[in-house]
XYZ file of C-alpha atoms in Angstrom:
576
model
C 156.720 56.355 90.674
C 154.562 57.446 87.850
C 155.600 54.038 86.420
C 153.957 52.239 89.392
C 150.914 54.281 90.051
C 150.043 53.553 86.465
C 150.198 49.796 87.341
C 148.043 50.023 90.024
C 145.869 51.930 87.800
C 145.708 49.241 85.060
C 145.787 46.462 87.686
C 142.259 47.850 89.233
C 140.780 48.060 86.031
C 141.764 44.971 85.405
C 140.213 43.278 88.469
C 136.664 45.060 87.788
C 136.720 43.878 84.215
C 137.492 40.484 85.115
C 135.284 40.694 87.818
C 132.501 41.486 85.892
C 133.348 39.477 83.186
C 134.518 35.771 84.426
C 131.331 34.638 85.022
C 129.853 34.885 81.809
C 132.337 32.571 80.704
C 133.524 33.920 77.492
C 130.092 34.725 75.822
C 128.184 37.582 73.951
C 129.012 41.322 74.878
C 126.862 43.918 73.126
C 128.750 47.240 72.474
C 127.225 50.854 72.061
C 129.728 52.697 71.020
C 130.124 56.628 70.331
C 131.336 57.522 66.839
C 134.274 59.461 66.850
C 137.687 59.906 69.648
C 135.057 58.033 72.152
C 135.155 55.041 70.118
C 138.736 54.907 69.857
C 138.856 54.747 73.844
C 136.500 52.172 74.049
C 138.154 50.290 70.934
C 141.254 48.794 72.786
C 139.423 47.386 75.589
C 136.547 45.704 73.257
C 139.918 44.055 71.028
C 141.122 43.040 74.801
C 138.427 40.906 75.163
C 138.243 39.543 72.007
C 141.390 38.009 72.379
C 140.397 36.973 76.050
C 137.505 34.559 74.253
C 134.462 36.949 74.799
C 131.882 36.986 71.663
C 131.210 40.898 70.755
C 129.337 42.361 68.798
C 129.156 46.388 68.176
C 125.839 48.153 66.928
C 126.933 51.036 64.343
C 125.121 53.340 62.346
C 125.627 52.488 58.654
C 127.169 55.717 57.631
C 129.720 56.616 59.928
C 133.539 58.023 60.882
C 135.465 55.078 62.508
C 133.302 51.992 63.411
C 135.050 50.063 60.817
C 134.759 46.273 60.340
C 137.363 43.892 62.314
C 138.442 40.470 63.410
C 138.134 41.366 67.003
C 134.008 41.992 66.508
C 130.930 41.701 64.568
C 128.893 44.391 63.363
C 125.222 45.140 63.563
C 124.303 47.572 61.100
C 121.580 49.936 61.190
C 120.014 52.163 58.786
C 120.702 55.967 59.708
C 118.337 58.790 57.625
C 122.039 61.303 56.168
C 124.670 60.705 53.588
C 128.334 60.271 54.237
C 129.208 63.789 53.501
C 126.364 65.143 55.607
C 128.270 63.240 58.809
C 131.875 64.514 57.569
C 130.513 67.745 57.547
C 129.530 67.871 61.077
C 132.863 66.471 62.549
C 134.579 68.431 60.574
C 132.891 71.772 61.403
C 132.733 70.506 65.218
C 136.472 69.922 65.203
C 137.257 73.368 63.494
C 135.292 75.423 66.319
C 137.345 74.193 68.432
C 140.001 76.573 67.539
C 137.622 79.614 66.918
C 138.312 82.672 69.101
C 135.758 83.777 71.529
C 135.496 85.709 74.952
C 135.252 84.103 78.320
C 131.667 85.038 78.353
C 130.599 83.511 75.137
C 132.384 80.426 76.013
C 129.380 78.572 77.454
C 126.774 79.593 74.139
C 129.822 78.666 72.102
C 130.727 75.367 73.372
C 126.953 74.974 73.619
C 126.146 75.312 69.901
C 129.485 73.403 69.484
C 128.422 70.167 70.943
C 124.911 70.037 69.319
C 126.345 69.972 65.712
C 127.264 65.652 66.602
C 124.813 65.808 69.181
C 121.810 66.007 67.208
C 123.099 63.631 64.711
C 124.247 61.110 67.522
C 120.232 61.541 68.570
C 119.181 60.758 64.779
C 121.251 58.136 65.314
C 120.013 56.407 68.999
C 116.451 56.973 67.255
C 116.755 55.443 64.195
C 117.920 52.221 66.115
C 115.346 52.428 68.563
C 112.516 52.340 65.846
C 114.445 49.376 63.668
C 112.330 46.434 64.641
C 114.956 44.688 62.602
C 118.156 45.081 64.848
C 116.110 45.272 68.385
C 114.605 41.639 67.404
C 117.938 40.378 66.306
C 119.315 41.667 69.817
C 116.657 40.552 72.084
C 117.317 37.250 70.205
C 120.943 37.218 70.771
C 120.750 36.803 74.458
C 123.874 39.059 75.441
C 124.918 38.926 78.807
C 126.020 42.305 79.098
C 126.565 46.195 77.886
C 129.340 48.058 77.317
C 128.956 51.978 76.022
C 129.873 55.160 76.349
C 127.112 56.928 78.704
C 128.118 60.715 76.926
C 124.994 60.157 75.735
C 122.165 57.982 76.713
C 121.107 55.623 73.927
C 123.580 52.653 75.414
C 122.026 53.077 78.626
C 118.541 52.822 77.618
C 118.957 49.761 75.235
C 120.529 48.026 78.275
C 117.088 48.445 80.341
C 115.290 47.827 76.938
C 117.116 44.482 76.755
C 117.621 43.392 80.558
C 121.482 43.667 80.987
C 123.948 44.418 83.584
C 126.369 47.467 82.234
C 129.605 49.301 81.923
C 130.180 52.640 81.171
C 133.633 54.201 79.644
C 133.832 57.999 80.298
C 135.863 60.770 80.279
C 133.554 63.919 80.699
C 131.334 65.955 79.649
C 129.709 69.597 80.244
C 126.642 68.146 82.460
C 129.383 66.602 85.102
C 127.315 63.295 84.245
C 129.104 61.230 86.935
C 128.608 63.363 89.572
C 124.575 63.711 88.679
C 124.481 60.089 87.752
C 126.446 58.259 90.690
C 125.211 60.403 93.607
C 129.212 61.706 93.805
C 129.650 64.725 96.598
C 130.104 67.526 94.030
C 130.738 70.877 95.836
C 131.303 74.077 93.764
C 133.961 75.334 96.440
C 136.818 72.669 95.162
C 134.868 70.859 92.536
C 135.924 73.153 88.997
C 133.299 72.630 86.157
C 133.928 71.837 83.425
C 135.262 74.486 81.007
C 136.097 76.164 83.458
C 140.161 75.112 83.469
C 140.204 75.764 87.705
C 141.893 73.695 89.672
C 140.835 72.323 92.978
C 142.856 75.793 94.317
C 140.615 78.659 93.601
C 140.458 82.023 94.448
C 137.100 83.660 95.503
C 136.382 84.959 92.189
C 137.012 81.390 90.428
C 134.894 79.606 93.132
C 131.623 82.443 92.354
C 132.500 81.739 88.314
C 132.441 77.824 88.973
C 129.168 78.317 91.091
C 128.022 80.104 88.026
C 128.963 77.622 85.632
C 127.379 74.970 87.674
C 123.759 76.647 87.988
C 124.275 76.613 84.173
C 124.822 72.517 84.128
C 120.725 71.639 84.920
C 119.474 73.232 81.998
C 121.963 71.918 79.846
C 121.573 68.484 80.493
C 118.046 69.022 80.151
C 118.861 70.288 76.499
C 120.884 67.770 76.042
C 118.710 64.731 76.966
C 115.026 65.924 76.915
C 114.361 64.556 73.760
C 115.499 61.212 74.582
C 112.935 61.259 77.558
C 110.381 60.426 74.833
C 112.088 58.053 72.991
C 113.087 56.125 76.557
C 109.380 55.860 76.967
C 107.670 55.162 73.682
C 109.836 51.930 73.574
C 109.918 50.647 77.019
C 106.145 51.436 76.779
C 105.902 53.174 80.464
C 107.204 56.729 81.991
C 111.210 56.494 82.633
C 113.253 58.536 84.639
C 116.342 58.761 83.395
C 118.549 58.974 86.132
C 117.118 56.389 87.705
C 118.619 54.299 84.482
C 122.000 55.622 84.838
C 122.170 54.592 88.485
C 121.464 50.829 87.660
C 124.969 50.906 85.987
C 127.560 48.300 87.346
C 130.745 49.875 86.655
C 132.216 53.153 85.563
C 135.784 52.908 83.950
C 136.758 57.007 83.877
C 139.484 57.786 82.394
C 140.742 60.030 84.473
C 144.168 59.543 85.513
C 144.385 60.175 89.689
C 148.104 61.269 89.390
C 147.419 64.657 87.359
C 143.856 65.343 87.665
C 142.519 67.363 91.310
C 141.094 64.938 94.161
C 138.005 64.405 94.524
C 135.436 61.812 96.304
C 133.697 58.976 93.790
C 131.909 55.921 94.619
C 132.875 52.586 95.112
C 131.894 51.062 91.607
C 134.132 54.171 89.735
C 137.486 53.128 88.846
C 140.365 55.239 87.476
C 142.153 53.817 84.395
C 143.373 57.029 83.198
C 146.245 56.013 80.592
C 144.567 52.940 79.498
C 144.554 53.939 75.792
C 148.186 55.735 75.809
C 150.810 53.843 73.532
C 153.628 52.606 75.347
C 156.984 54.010 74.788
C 160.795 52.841 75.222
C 163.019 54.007 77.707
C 163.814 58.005 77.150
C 167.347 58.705 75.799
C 169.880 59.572 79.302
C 169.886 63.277 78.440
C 166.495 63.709 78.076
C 165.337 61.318 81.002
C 168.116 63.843 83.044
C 166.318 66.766 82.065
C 162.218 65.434 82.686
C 163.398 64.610 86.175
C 164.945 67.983 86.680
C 161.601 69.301 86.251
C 159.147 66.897 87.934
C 161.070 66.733 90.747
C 158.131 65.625 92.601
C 157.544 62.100 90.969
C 160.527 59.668 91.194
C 162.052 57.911 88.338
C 160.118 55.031 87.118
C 160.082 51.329 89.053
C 161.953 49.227 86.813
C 160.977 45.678 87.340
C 164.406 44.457 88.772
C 164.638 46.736 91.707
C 163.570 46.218 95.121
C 160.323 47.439 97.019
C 159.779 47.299 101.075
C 156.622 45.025 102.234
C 156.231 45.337 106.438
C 153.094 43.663 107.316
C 151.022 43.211 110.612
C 151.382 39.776 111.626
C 147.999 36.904 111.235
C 145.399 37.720 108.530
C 146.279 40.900 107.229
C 149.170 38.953 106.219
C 147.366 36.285 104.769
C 146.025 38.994 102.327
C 149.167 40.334 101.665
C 150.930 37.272 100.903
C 149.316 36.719 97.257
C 150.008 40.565 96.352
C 153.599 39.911 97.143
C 153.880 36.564 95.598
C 152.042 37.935 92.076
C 154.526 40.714 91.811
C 157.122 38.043 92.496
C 156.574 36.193 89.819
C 156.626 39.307 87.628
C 160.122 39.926 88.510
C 160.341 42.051 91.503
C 162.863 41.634 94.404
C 160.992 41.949 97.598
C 162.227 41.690 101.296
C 159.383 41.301 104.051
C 160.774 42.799 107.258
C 159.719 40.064 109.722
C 160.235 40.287 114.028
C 161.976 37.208 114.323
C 159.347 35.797 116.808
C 156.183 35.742 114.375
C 152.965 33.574 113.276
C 152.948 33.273 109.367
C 155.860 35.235 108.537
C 157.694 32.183 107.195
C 160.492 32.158 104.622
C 159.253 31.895 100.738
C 160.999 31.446 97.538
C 159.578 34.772 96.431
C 161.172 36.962 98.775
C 163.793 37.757 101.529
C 163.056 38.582 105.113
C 164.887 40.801 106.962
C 164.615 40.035 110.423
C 164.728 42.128 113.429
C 164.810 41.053 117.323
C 161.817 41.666 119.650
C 161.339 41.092 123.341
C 158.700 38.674 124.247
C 158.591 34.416 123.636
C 156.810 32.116 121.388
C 154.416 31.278 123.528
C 153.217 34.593 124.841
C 153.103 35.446 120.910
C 150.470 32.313 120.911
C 148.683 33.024 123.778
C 148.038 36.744 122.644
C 146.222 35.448 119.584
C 144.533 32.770 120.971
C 142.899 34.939 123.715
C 142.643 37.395 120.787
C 140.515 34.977 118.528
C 138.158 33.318 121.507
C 137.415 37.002 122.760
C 135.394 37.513 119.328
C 133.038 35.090 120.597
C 132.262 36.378 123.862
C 128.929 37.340 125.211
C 128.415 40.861 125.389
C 125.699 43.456 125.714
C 124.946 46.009 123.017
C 126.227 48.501 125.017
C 129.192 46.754 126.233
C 130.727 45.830 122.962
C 133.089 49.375 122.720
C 134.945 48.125 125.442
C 135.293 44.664 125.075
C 136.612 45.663 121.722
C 138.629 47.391 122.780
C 140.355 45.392 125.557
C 140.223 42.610 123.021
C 142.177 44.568 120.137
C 144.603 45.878 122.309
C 145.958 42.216 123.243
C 147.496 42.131 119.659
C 147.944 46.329 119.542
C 149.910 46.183 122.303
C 152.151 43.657 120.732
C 152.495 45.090 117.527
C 153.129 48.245 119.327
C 156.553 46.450 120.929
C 157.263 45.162 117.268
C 157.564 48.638 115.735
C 159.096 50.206 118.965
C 161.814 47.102 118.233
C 162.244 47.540 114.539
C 161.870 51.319 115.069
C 164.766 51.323 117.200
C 167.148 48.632 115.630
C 169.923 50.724 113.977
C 171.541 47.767 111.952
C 167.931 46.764 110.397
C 167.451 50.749 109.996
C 170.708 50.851 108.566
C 170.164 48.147 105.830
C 166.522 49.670 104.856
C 168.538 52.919 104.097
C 171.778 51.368 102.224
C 169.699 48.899 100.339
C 167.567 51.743 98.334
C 164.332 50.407 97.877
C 161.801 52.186 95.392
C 158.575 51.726 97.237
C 157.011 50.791 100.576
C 153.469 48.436 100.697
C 152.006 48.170 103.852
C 149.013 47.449 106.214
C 148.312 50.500 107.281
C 145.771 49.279 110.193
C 148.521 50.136 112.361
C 151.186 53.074 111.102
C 154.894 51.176 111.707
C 155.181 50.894 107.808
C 153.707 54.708 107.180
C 156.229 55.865 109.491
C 158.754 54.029 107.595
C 157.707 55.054 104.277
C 158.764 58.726 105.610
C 161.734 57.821 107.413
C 163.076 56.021 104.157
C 161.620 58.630 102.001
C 159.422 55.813 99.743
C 156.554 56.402 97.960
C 153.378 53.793 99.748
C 150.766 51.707 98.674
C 148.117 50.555 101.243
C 146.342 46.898 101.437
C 142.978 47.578 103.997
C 140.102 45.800 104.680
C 138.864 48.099 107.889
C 139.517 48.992 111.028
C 137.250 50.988 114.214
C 138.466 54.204 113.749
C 137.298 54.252 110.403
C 141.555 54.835 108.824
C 140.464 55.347 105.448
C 137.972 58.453 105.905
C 140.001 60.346 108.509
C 143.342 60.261 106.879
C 141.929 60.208 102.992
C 139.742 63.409 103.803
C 136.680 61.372 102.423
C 133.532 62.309 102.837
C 131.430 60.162 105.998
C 128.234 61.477 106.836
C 126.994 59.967 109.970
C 123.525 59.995 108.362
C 124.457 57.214 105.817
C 127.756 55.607 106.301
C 127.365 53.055 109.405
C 130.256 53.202 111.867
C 132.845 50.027 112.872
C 130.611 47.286 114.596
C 127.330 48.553 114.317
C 126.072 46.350 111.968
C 124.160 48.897 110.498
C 123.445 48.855 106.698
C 123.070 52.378 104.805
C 119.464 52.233 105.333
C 119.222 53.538 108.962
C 116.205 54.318 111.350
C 116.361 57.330 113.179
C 117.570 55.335 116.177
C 119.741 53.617 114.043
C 121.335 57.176 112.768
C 121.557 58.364 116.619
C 123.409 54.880 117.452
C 125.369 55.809 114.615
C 126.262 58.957 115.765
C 127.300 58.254 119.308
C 129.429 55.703 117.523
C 130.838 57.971 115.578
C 131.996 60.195 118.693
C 133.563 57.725 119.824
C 136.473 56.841 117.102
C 138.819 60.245 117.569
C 139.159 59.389 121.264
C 140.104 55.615 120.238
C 142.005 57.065 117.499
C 144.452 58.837 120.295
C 144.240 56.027 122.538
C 145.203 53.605 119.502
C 147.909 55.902 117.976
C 149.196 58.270 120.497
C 152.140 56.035 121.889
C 153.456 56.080 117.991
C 153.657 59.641 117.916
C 156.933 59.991 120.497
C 157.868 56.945 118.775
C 158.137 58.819 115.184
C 159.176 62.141 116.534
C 162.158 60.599 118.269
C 163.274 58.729 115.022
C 162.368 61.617 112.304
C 164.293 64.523 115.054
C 160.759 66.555 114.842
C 157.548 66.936 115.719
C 155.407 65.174 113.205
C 151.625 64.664 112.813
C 150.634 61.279 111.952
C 147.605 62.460 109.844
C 150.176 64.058 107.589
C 152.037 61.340 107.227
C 149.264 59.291 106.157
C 148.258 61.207 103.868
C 151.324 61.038 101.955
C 150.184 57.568 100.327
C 149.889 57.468 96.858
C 147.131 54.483 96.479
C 144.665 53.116 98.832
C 143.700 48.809 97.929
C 140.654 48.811 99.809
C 139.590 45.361 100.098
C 135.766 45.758 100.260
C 133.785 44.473 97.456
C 131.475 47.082 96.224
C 128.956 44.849 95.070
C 128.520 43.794 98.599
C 128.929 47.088 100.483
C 126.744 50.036 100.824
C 127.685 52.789 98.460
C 129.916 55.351 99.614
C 132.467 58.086 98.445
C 136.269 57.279 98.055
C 139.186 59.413 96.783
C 140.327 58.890 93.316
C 143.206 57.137 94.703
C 141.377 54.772 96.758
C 140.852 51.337 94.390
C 137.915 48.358 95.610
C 139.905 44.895 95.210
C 137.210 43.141 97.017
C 137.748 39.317 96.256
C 141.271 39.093 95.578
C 141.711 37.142 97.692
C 138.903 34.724 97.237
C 139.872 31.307 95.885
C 138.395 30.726 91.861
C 135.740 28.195 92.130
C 134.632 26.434 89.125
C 131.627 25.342 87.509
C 128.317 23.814 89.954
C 128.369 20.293 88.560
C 125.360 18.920 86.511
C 123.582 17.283 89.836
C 123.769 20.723 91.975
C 122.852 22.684 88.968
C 119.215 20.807 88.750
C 118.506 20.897 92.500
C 115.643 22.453 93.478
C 116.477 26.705 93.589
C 120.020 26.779 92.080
């Protein structure tokens, strides 16, 4: 499982990168690097590219540790005021105090003093390219078309408002919690550990009033930290600069964080896990030592090996339309799939890239037909403001209903049931709009993926625990943007109190349903929450900003078919 999560995890990144990207069509990136173990992070996605066709260049200090020359880039040297020796010096005695002893109260002054021996030479650095007329003409010149850099420290993120570009930040912590401040992130002391620290999200009363303490200790470091760069920020952008307000025009943040071992916790939509990006790939483990790795992480399957199976149920219509590339991509990569299909269905066909498994349901063709025709013409109805909840509902529940008798089917089909369990599949993907495959994914006892685009009762924040503050994040069918008017927040509200109800009246019939196939009483909320990735399919660049769980990926536009180039005439019409 560990195998697959970390494919997701690369996957995601992958689709933000490209995202970003595609549409400069192969041309300049600028790279601000961090000397040192950041720049070997950042190092393997910048050679990525390369090879991809992208023109890079990397701006380094001309005395440095590891910003060597390479095929994969071009330099831009800049003149930095120490010697060689003066720089080894600092790493070297930075690296060594690392292993010093000290007291849990001298930790913070330690660390403190710690940092500030590369710190002060990084800010030598950032202002000794700041002031080199030389290298800011030759990059205002070079017309890049976007940033890359490690936001640790700031002088990336001000050169990319100094020159006008879109940017990407690679991170991986630091003692201000700068993507929390930075993004806007929910942050709480009581299950949020700071860093240093070494709590988990489990604490104790005594850890939770030493993490409170660590995190009053946070402002004034960052303003230690960063104050001086306040000045230099506004000396060459020639007006007063907030900082922050910098950081927040970022695109993307790649963390490298990886979801699977660190504690959950709620990030926005434009922060993407790629935790394990920069880990070397290793064979297959010897039998007697893969024997005894699973004996003790008992909790994470053996890894998905390309050639065996995985379990796809999917809701019938568009969510299937979705689904169908996902499937057909990993396909072609050499998975066997089987789609479990009711045998009376609308798109469900038969594909060379996998098997269906077929199940009987009770109801004709035609009533399948009519259900979604009535379905689709009912989104076009008149309605009232106030009338809309209902005619929602009544309108959803002509295909709910039906899906409803297509689990209750497959649910109860012992020779399907039978082949699910003989056949040993490795992991379940599902819509899980409606919870047939989630209740599968326990029966079977398969790790789940989720494909979701949205649904009334707002799924994704009541089973992920996210955070949804009626005050900012519009409900289902409001319409509402993140910018509400008081009315619009009390609309928003009485929306809001509506979903559990329609949660139970949605759900409730599935609850017998799983508690007479599982032989217990079982809470669909836990089950749920059992998933190991969310693939939301909102595009963040689109939606209002909101907080997701680490395991909650955007994938907005998968789906979207590549368009190419506007053609000469288009290009010169009038506002193109």
């Amino acid at each position: 499982m560990a195998c697959l999560l970390q494919a997701f995890q690369r996957a995601s990144a992958g689709v933000f990168l490209l995202a970003l990207w595609s549409v400069i069509g192969g041309e300049k990136l600028l790279v601000v690097p961090q000397d040192g173990s950041h720049w070997l992070s950042m190092k393997e996605i910048v050679e990525l590219l390369s090879k991809r066709g992208h023109d890079i260049v990397v701006v380094v200090p001309e005395v440095n540790l590891l910003l060597r020359e390479s095929k994969y880039y071009t330099r831009k040297v800049y003149p930095v005021p120490y010697p060689g020796e003066e720089l080894k010096d600092r790493f070297r005695s930075f690296g060594n105090s690392h292993f010093a002893g000290r007291s849990y109260l001298s930790t913070p002054q330690t660390e403190y003093r710690n940092v500030m021996i590369v710190v002060n030479m990084y800010f030598i650095n950032c202002k000794s390219l700041l002031k080199d007329s030389e290298t800011l003409q030759f990059l205002r010149e070079s017309k890049f078309d976007a940033l890359f850099t490690d936001p640790a420290l700031p002088c990336g993120v001000i050169l990319a408002e100094y020159l006008g570009l879109p940017s990407v930040y690679l991170f991986r912590g630091f003692p201000c919690a700068l993507e929390y401040k930075f993004s806007g992130s929910p942050s709480p002391v009581s299950y949020i550990p700071r860093y240093y620290t070494q709590f988990s999200d489990q604490m104790t009363f005594r850890q939770r009033v030493a993490n409170f303490l660590a995190d009053l200790l946070e402002t004034p470091l960052l303003y230690l930290l960063f104050s001086k760069y306040q000045n230099l920020t506004s000396n060459l952008l020639k007006r007063d600069v907030d900082l922050v307000t910098l950081y927040q025009k970022v695109s993307i943040w790649l963390l490298r964080y990886d979801f699977v071992f660190e504690y959950p916790r709620p990030v926005m939509p434009n922060m993407v896990f790629i935790g394990g990006t920069s880990c070397k790939k290793v064979g297959r483990l010897v039998q007697s030592v893969r024997t005894e790795l699973y004996a003790r992480f008992t909790a994470y399957p053996e890894p998905v090996r390309a050639e065996e199976l995985r379990l796809l149920p999917s809701p019938d219509g568009s969510h299937w339309l979705s689904m169908k590339e996902i499937v057909e991509l990993l396909s072609k990569r050499g998975h066997d799939i089987v789609v479990v299909v009711p045998e009376v269905n609308l798109l469900l066909r038969e594909s060379k890239y996998y098997t269906r498994k077929v199940y009987p349901v009770p109801y004709p063709e035609e009533e399948l037909k009519d259900r979604f025709r009535s379905f689709g013409n009912g989104h076009f109805a008149e309605r009232s403001y106030l009338s809309t909840p209902q005619m929602e509902y009544r309108n959803n529940m002509i295909v709910v209903n039906m899906f409803f008798t297509n689990c209750e089917s497959l649910l109860k089909d012992s020779e399907t049931l039978q082949f699910l369990r003989e056949s040993k599949f490795d992991a379940l993907f599902t819509d899980p709009a409606l919870p047939c495959g989630v209740i599968l994914a326990e029966y079977l006892g398969l790790p789940s993926v989720y494909l979701f685009r949205g649904f009334p009762c707002a799924l994704e924040y009541k089973f992920s625990g996210s955070p949804s503050p009626v005050s900012y994040i519009p409900r289902y069918y409001t319409q509402f943007s993140d910018q509400m008017t008081f009315r619009q927040r009390v609309a928003n509200f009485l929306a809001d109190l509506l979903e559990t109800p329609l949660l139970y009246l949605l759900f409730s019939k599935y609850q017998n349903l799983t508690s007479n196939l599982l032989k217990r009483d079982v809470d669909l909320v836990t089950l749920y929450q059992k998933v190991s990735i969310w693939l939301l399919r909102y595009d963040f660049v689109f939606e209002y900003p909101r907080p997701v769980m680490p395991n909650m990926v955007f994938i907005g536009g998968t789906s979207c078919k590549k368009v190419g180039r506007l053609v000469q005439r288009l290009k010169s019409w009038p506002g193109a």
